[in-house]
Amino acid sequence: MSRPLHRGSSGGGVRILRNSNDFWDDSQMKEKTEKEDVDRSRTNGPHNTYLSIRFPFRFLFLDSLSSKHSLSDNGFVSDPISPGNLRNRHKLSLALLKFSLIVIVILALAGSFWWTISISSSSRGQISRGYRRLQEQLVSELHEISELSQGSLRLRELEYCSQESENFVPCFNVSENLASGFSEGEEYNRHCAHGSSQHCLVLPPMNYKIPLRWPSGRDVIWLANVNITAQEVLSSGSLTKRMMMLDEDQISFRSGYSTFDVEDYTHQIAEMIGLRNESYFIQAGVRTILDIECGYGSFGARLFSNQLLTMCIANYETSGSQVQLTLERGLPAMIGSFTSQQLPYPSLSFDMVHCARCRVDWDKKDGIFLVEVDRLLRPGGYFVWTDPLTNSQRSLRNKENLKKWNKVHGFAENLCWEMLPQQDETVVWRKTSKKKCYSARKPGSGPSLCSKGHDIESPYYRPLEACIAGTQSRRWIPIEDRKKWPSRANLDSNELAIHGLHSEAFAEDTINWKSAVHNYWSLLSPLIFSDHPKRPGDEDPSPPFNMLRNVLDMNAHFGGFNGALLEAGKSVWVMNVVPTRGHNNLPLILDRGFIGVLHDWCEPFPSYPRTYDLVHGEGLLSLEFGEQPRCRMRDIFTEIDRLLRPEGWVILRDSAAVIEFARSQTTILKWDARVVEIEGNSHEKLLICQKPFFKRQAS
């Protein structure tokens, strides 16, 4: 197997220097190797065996750890109790645990059997699917108990997934959803259940290559890195899908390869809004755009040069995925569907929503899809729709199309949208900035305003609501009244007060993240995993500014990591994820002009494998496992591995005890990992990891 260019032993730690000019101690990079750790643990005998078994349970109750039970050199909690008595007690505990588990399994299987035969045949598809997952979870837990009972000193490495999983996304199994009775587009929706996570490592395709650095990687990608056929590349689809050219083992994206020119298209939209060209979007209050079925991201790629941030969403596709190719180009994207659920974004999230032949039936279901667009748009925001249906001359010759157009036009009017002058097949509506428009409508015309119980600011895959949301929010601020980018990233005291945050706390958070990003970047130098120590006097070279492109922040807080990366001039975009278990700061993050999403990290993330260069998480593990954990840490680490590109990086910051335990999880993933101590902070540590580049062997 080919290994990454920069490798090293998985052991030891790095202490941070007190000298502020040299924050990271390079002289302590070389520590004891993994082999020495294993030899030491063998000589320590059964005492270490007991501790390695007991620690995973103790870390879940961090508050109860006494200060006298401190971390020892091997990363586990020391304990003064006699090992002989503990060994006997351990055997008895395991025996009781096994017996209890067997009883639970028997009762669960017997109960589910009698329940299954009593339900109607129409619902058995869904029940059987959940039953199979329950069985798989029980088998997995029995296997873990078996490993613990054997007192394994080394956690067993995960096996590699089959080749069919190279591009598979959990929770989006279309064939299984169809078998469970989902239809009318709901089979493409996200359907997660307990046990949806994969328990194996996804290998890249046979001829996978490391993506080109930004901005070259925006225009050229490797054909083998994505699941698409040559026919799909050459076939016509949406407007922006036509802008590809296949060149041996590469796919190129250029405007000149198509009769459709994205530069002319964006210029046309700007003129319809009343601007000179697309470079004036920022001055009009437009910063973030939601692109529905974005093709392969060419619309967003063009606007990125004008400091506009475009989030692409599209259905899960087994081949020729719009989301996968857009992410491969280094552009923001995630799997999402308008079929029956609200998207996991807060109300009033985007300045513009764009749809170019996006195959959404806007005329269906009493306009409920347009109501969802209205929920996502900020006051004064724009909905851009390009479709042959909007061409009035063609529609007049087709009664069916004319009927559809009239429906959509009527729905838009009932939402208090203003239609701007139309050009060709493109129409632009502007959402009202004035709430009084809704009360001025004729009685019974259009959807009503959502009540407080239904106006959820940040829904998480809730059913679509047929009412107008966001009118009761304090965030109802027209886009023309907001600060322009990039000043928008730094909210003033009045804006922070809307989110219940003091300006002092926000300023302190900003300063801390600036310092953290500076030090993180030095840690990403490949020398940290070099097997050869540097010569005396040599300085570590700073990694290039474009070393990373796609960044996933798993616990984004106020978006400070995103802001610090941009201020440092790094050519990255950040997917700011706010865990459903923590405090919801996603509205604040989006109001800063960033992009983000709500997510439950005990479920797979809606993205394809190998889509991020850096995964970052500050305090995530304590948040998810501090009290009443709902899943295993192994599940989250396996999901990180799925999302991470080969030779990608992981930076986790958390309490010292949690980080030490998390380091043991990196062993089963075959990552290169180092624990880094933070000077002046004995309570927290960093875990820096790199994912090796393993290739599937030719059969």
Short mmCIF file of N, CA, C and O in Angstrom, two decimals, residues 30-92:
data_model
loop_
_atom_site.label_atom_id
_atom_site.label_comp_id
_atom_site.label_asym_id
_atom_site.label_seq_id
_atom_site.Cartn_x
_atom_site.Cartn_y
_atom_site.Cartn_z
N LYS A 30 10.06 14.65 18.21
CA LYS A 30 10.45 13.23 18.18
C LYS A 30 10.31 12.65 19.56
O LYS A 30 10.99 13.04 20.48
N GLU A 31 9.38 11.73 19.74
CA GLU A 31 9.11 11.11 21.03
C GLU A 31 9.29 9.61 20.89
O GLU A 31 9.72 9.09 19.85
N LYS A 32 8.85 8.91 21.89
CA LYS A 32 8.96 7.47 21.87
C LYS A 32 8.02 6.89 20.84
O LYS A 32 6.91 7.35 20.70
N THR A 33 8.45 5.83 20.16
CA THR A 33 7.67 5.25 19.07
C THR A 33 6.57 4.38 19.62
O THR A 33 6.54 4.04 20.79
N GLU A 34 5.65 4.01 18.70
CA GLU A 34 4.50 3.16 19.09
C GLU A 34 4.99 1.82 19.62
O GLU A 34 4.43 1.25 20.54
N LYS A 35 6.09 1.33 19.04
CA LYS A 35 6.60 0.04 19.48
C LYS A 35 7.04 0.09 20.93
O LYS A 35 6.80 -0.84 21.70
N GLU A 36 7.69 1.20 21.33
CA GLU A 36 8.12 1.32 22.72
C GLU A 36 6.94 1.38 23.66
O GLU A 36 6.95 0.84 24.75
N ASP A 37 5.84 2.05 23.23
CA ASP A 37 4.63 2.12 24.04
C ASP A 37 4.05 0.73 24.28
O ASP A 37 3.64 0.38 25.37
N VAL A 38 4.04 -0.08 23.22
CA VAL A 38 3.49 -1.42 23.34
C VAL A 38 4.36 -2.29 24.24
O VAL A 38 3.89 -3.04 25.09
N ASP A 39 5.71 -2.14 24.08
CA ASP A 39 6.61 -2.93 24.93
C ASP A 39 6.42 -2.57 26.39
O ASP A 39 6.41 -3.44 27.27
N ARG A 40 6.28 -1.25 26.67
CA ARG A 40 6.11 -0.84 28.05
C ARG A 40 4.81 -1.37 28.64
O ARG A 40 4.74 -1.80 29.78
N SER A 41 3.75 -1.36 27.81
CA SER A 41 2.46 -1.83 28.31
C SER A 41 2.50 -3.32 28.58
O SER A 41 1.84 -3.82 29.49
N ARG A 42 3.27 -4.08 27.79
CA ARG A 42 3.38 -5.52 28.03
C ARG A 42 4.09 -5.82 29.33
O ARG A 42 3.72 -6.72 30.08
N THR A 43 5.15 -5.04 29.61
CA THR A 43 5.90 -5.29 30.84
C THR A 43 5.12 -4.90 32.07
O THR A 43 5.33 -5.45 33.15
N ASN A 44 4.19 -3.97 31.92
CA ASN A 44 3.38 -3.57 33.07
C ASN A 44 2.36 -4.61 33.45
O ASN A 44 1.77 -4.56 34.52
N GLY A 45 2.06 -5.54 32.57
CA GLY A 45 1.22 -6.68 32.90
C GLY A 45 -0.23 -6.35 33.04
O GLY A 45 -0.76 -5.46 32.40
N PRO A 46 -0.93 -7.11 33.90
CA PRO A 46 -2.38 -7.01 33.97
C PRO A 46 -2.89 -5.68 34.47
O PRO A 46 -4.02 -5.33 34.22
N HIS A 47 -2.09 -4.91 35.19
CA HIS A 47 -2.58 -3.63 35.70
C HIS A 47 -2.96 -2.71 34.55
O HIS A 47 -4.01 -2.09 34.56
N ASN A 48 -2.09 -2.65 33.51
CA ASN A 48 -2.40 -1.83 32.35
C ASN A 48 -3.61 -2.37 31.61
O ASN A 48 -4.37 -1.64 31.02
N THR A 49 -3.74 -3.71 31.60
CA THR A 49 -4.90 -4.30 30.93
C THR A 49 -6.17 -3.81 31.58
O THR A 49 -7.11 -3.42 30.90
N TYR A 50 -6.19 -3.81 32.89
CA TYR A 50 -7.40 -3.37 33.59
C TYR A 50 -7.70 -1.90 33.31
O TYR A 50 -8.83 -1.51 33.05
N LEU A 51 -6.64 -1.07 33.34
CA LEU A 51 -6.86 0.34 33.12
C LEU A 51 -7.34 0.62 31.71
O LEU A 51 -8.19 1.48 31.50
N SER A 52 -6.79 -0.11 30.73
CA SER A 52 -7.24 0.11 29.36
C SER A 52 -8.68 -0.27 29.17
O SER A 52 -9.37 0.26 28.32
N ILE A 53 -9.16 -1.21 29.99
CA ILE A 53 -10.56 -1.60 29.92
C ILE A 53 -11.43 -0.61 30.66
O ILE A 53 -12.48 -0.22 30.22
N ARG A 54 -10.94 -0.15 31.79
CA ARG A 54 -11.77 0.67 32.65
C ARG A 54 -11.88 2.12 32.17
O ARG A 54 -12.90 2.75 32.35
N PHE A 55 -10.85 2.65 31.55
CA PHE A 55 -10.82 4.06 31.23
C PHE A 55 -11.97 4.53 30.35
O PHE A 55 -12.52 5.58 30.59
N PRO A 56 -12.35 3.76 29.29
CA PRO A 56 -13.46 4.24 28.48
C PRO A 56 -14.71 4.51 29.27
O PRO A 56 -15.52 5.36 28.90
N PHE A 57 -14.93 3.81 30.37
CA PHE A 57 -16.13 4.04 31.17
C PHE A 57 -15.92 5.22 32.11
O PHE A 57 -16.84 5.96 32.39
N ARG A 58 -14.68 5.42 32.55
CA ARG A 58 -14.42 6.51 33.49
C ARG A 58 -14.46 7.87 32.81
O ARG A 58 -14.83 8.85 33.41
N PHE A 59 -14.08 7.92 31.52
CA PHE A 59 -14.02 9.23 30.88
C PHE A 59 -15.40 9.81 30.69
O PHE A 59 -15.56 11.01 30.52
N LEU A 60 -16.42 8.99 30.74
CA LEU A 60 -17.78 9.49 30.60
C LEU A 60 -18.23 10.23 31.84
O LEU A 60 -19.25 10.91 31.84
N PHE A 61 -17.50 10.09 32.95
CA PHE A 61 -17.85 10.78 34.19
C PHE A 61 -16.67 11.63 34.63
O PHE A 61 -16.08 11.43 35.68
N LEU A 62 -16.31 12.59 33.76
CA LEU A 62 -15.10 13.36 33.98
C LEU A 62 -15.17 14.16 35.27
O LEU A 62 -14.16 14.40 35.91
N ASP A 63 -16.38 14.59 35.62
CA ASP A 63 -16.50 15.42 36.82
C ASP A 63 -16.14 14.66 38.09
O ASP A 63 -15.80 15.24 39.11
N SER A 64 -16.26 13.34 38.03
CA SER A 64 -16.02 12.55 39.23
C SER A 64 -14.56 12.13 39.38
O SER A 64 -14.19 11.50 40.35
N LEU A 65 -13.74 12.51 38.40
CA LEU A 65 -12.33 12.12 38.47
C LEU A 65 -11.63 12.97 39.52
O LEU A 65 -11.59 14.19 39.44
N SER A 66 -11.07 12.34 40.49
CA SER A 66 -10.36 13.08 41.53
C SER A 66 -9.03 13.57 41.01
O SER A 66 -8.42 12.97 40.16
N SER A 67 -8.58 14.66 41.56
CA SER A 67 -7.30 15.22 41.13
C SER A 67 -6.15 14.30 41.46
O SER A 67 -5.13 14.29 40.79
N LYS A 68 -6.32 13.48 42.45
CA LYS A 68 -5.22 12.57 42.79
C LYS A 68 -5.13 11.42 41.82
O LYS A 68 -4.12 10.71 41.78
N HIS A 69 -6.18 11.19 41.04
CA HIS A 69 -6.14 10.14 40.01
C HIS A 69 -5.76 10.80 38.70
O HIS A 69 -6.58 10.99 37.82
N SER A 70 -4.53 11.17 38.56
CA SER A 70 -4.09 11.95 37.41
C SER A 70 -3.73 11.05 36.25
O SER A 70 -3.60 9.84 36.38
N LEU A 71 -3.54 11.67 35.05
CA LEU A 71 -3.16 10.91 33.88
C LEU A 71 -1.70 10.49 33.99
O LEU A 71 -0.82 11.28 34.30
N SER A 72 -1.46 9.25 33.69
CA SER A 72 -0.10 8.74 33.71
C SER A 72 0.51 8.87 32.33
O SER A 72 -0.11 9.32 31.39
N ASP A 73 1.76 8.42 32.18
CA ASP A 73 2.46 8.58 30.92
C ASP A 73 1.80 7.83 29.78
O ASP A 73 1.92 8.21 28.63
N ASN A 74 1.12 6.73 30.08
CA ASN A 74 0.50 5.97 29.00
C ASN A 74 -0.85 6.50 28.60
O ASN A 74 -1.55 5.90 27.78
N GLY A 75 -1.27 7.64 29.17
CA GLY A 75 -2.50 8.27 28.73
C GLY A 75 -3.72 7.83 29.48
O GLY A 75 -4.81 8.29 29.20
N PHE A 76 -3.60 6.93 30.45
CA PHE A 76 -4.76 6.46 31.21
C PHE A 76 -4.74 7.04 32.62
O PHE A 76 -3.75 7.59 33.08
N VAL A 77 -5.84 6.87 33.32
CA VAL A 77 -5.96 7.42 34.67
C VAL A 77 -5.32 6.47 35.68
O VAL A 77 -5.61 5.28 35.69
N SER A 78 -4.45 7.03 36.50
CA SER A 78 -3.80 6.20 37.51
C SER A 78 -4.75 5.93 38.66
O SER A 78 -5.63 6.71 38.95
N ASP A 79 -4.55 4.79 39.33
CA ASP A 79 -5.46 4.40 40.42
C ASP A 79 -4.64 3.63 41.45
O ASP A 79 -3.94 2.68 41.13
N PRO A 80 -4.73 4.02 42.75
CA PRO A 80 -3.90 3.39 43.77
C PRO A 80 -4.43 2.05 44.26
O PRO A 80 -3.80 1.41 45.09
N ILE A 81 -5.58 1.58 43.78
CA ILE A 81 -6.16 0.34 44.29
C ILE A 81 -5.34 -0.85 43.81
O ILE A 81 -4.79 -0.86 42.72
N SER A 82 -5.31 -1.89 44.61
CA SER A 82 -4.52 -3.08 44.31
C SER A 82 -4.97 -3.74 43.02
O SER A 82 -6.16 -3.98 42.82
N PRO A 83 -4.03 -4.07 42.12
CA PRO A 83 -4.42 -4.68 40.86
C PRO A 83 -5.00 -6.07 41.02
O PRO A 83 -5.83 -6.49 40.22
N GLY A 84 -4.57 -6.83 42.04
CA GLY A 84 -5.08 -8.19 42.20
C GLY A 84 -6.56 -8.20 42.49
O GLY A 84 -7.34 -8.93 41.88
N ASN A 85 -7.00 -7.40 43.47
CA ASN A 85 -8.43 -7.33 43.79
C ASN A 85 -9.23 -6.80 42.62
O ASN A 85 -10.34 -7.25 42.35
N LEU A 86 -8.66 -5.82 41.95
CA LEU A 86 -9.39 -5.23 40.83
C LEU A 86 -9.57 -6.24 39.70
O LEU A 86 -10.59 -6.24 39.01
N ARG A 87 -8.56 -7.13 39.52
CA ARG A 87 -8.66 -8.12 38.44
C ARG A 87 -9.80 -9.07 38.71
O ARG A 87 -10.58 -9.42 37.82
N ASN A 88 -9.95 -9.51 39.97
CA ASN A 88 -11.06 -10.41 40.32
C ASN A 88 -12.40 -9.70 40.15
O ASN A 88 -13.36 -10.28 39.64
N ARG A 89 -12.43 -8.46 40.62
CA ARG A 89 -13.67 -7.72 40.50
C ARG A 89 -14.02 -7.50 39.03
O ARG A 89 -15.18 -7.52 38.63
N HIS A 90 -12.99 -7.29 38.22
CA HIS A 90 -13.20 -7.08 36.79
C HIS A 90 -13.80 -8.32 36.13
O HIS A 90 -14.73 -8.23 35.32
N LYS A 91 -13.28 -9.51 36.47
CA LYS A 91 -13.81 -10.75 35.90
C LYS A 91 -15.27 -10.94 36.28
O LYS A 91 -16.11 -11.34 35.45
N LEU A 92 -15.61 -10.66 37.54
CA LEU A 92 -16.99 -10.81 37.98
C LEU A 92 -17.90 -9.82 37.25
O LEU A 92 -19.00 -10.17 36.82
#
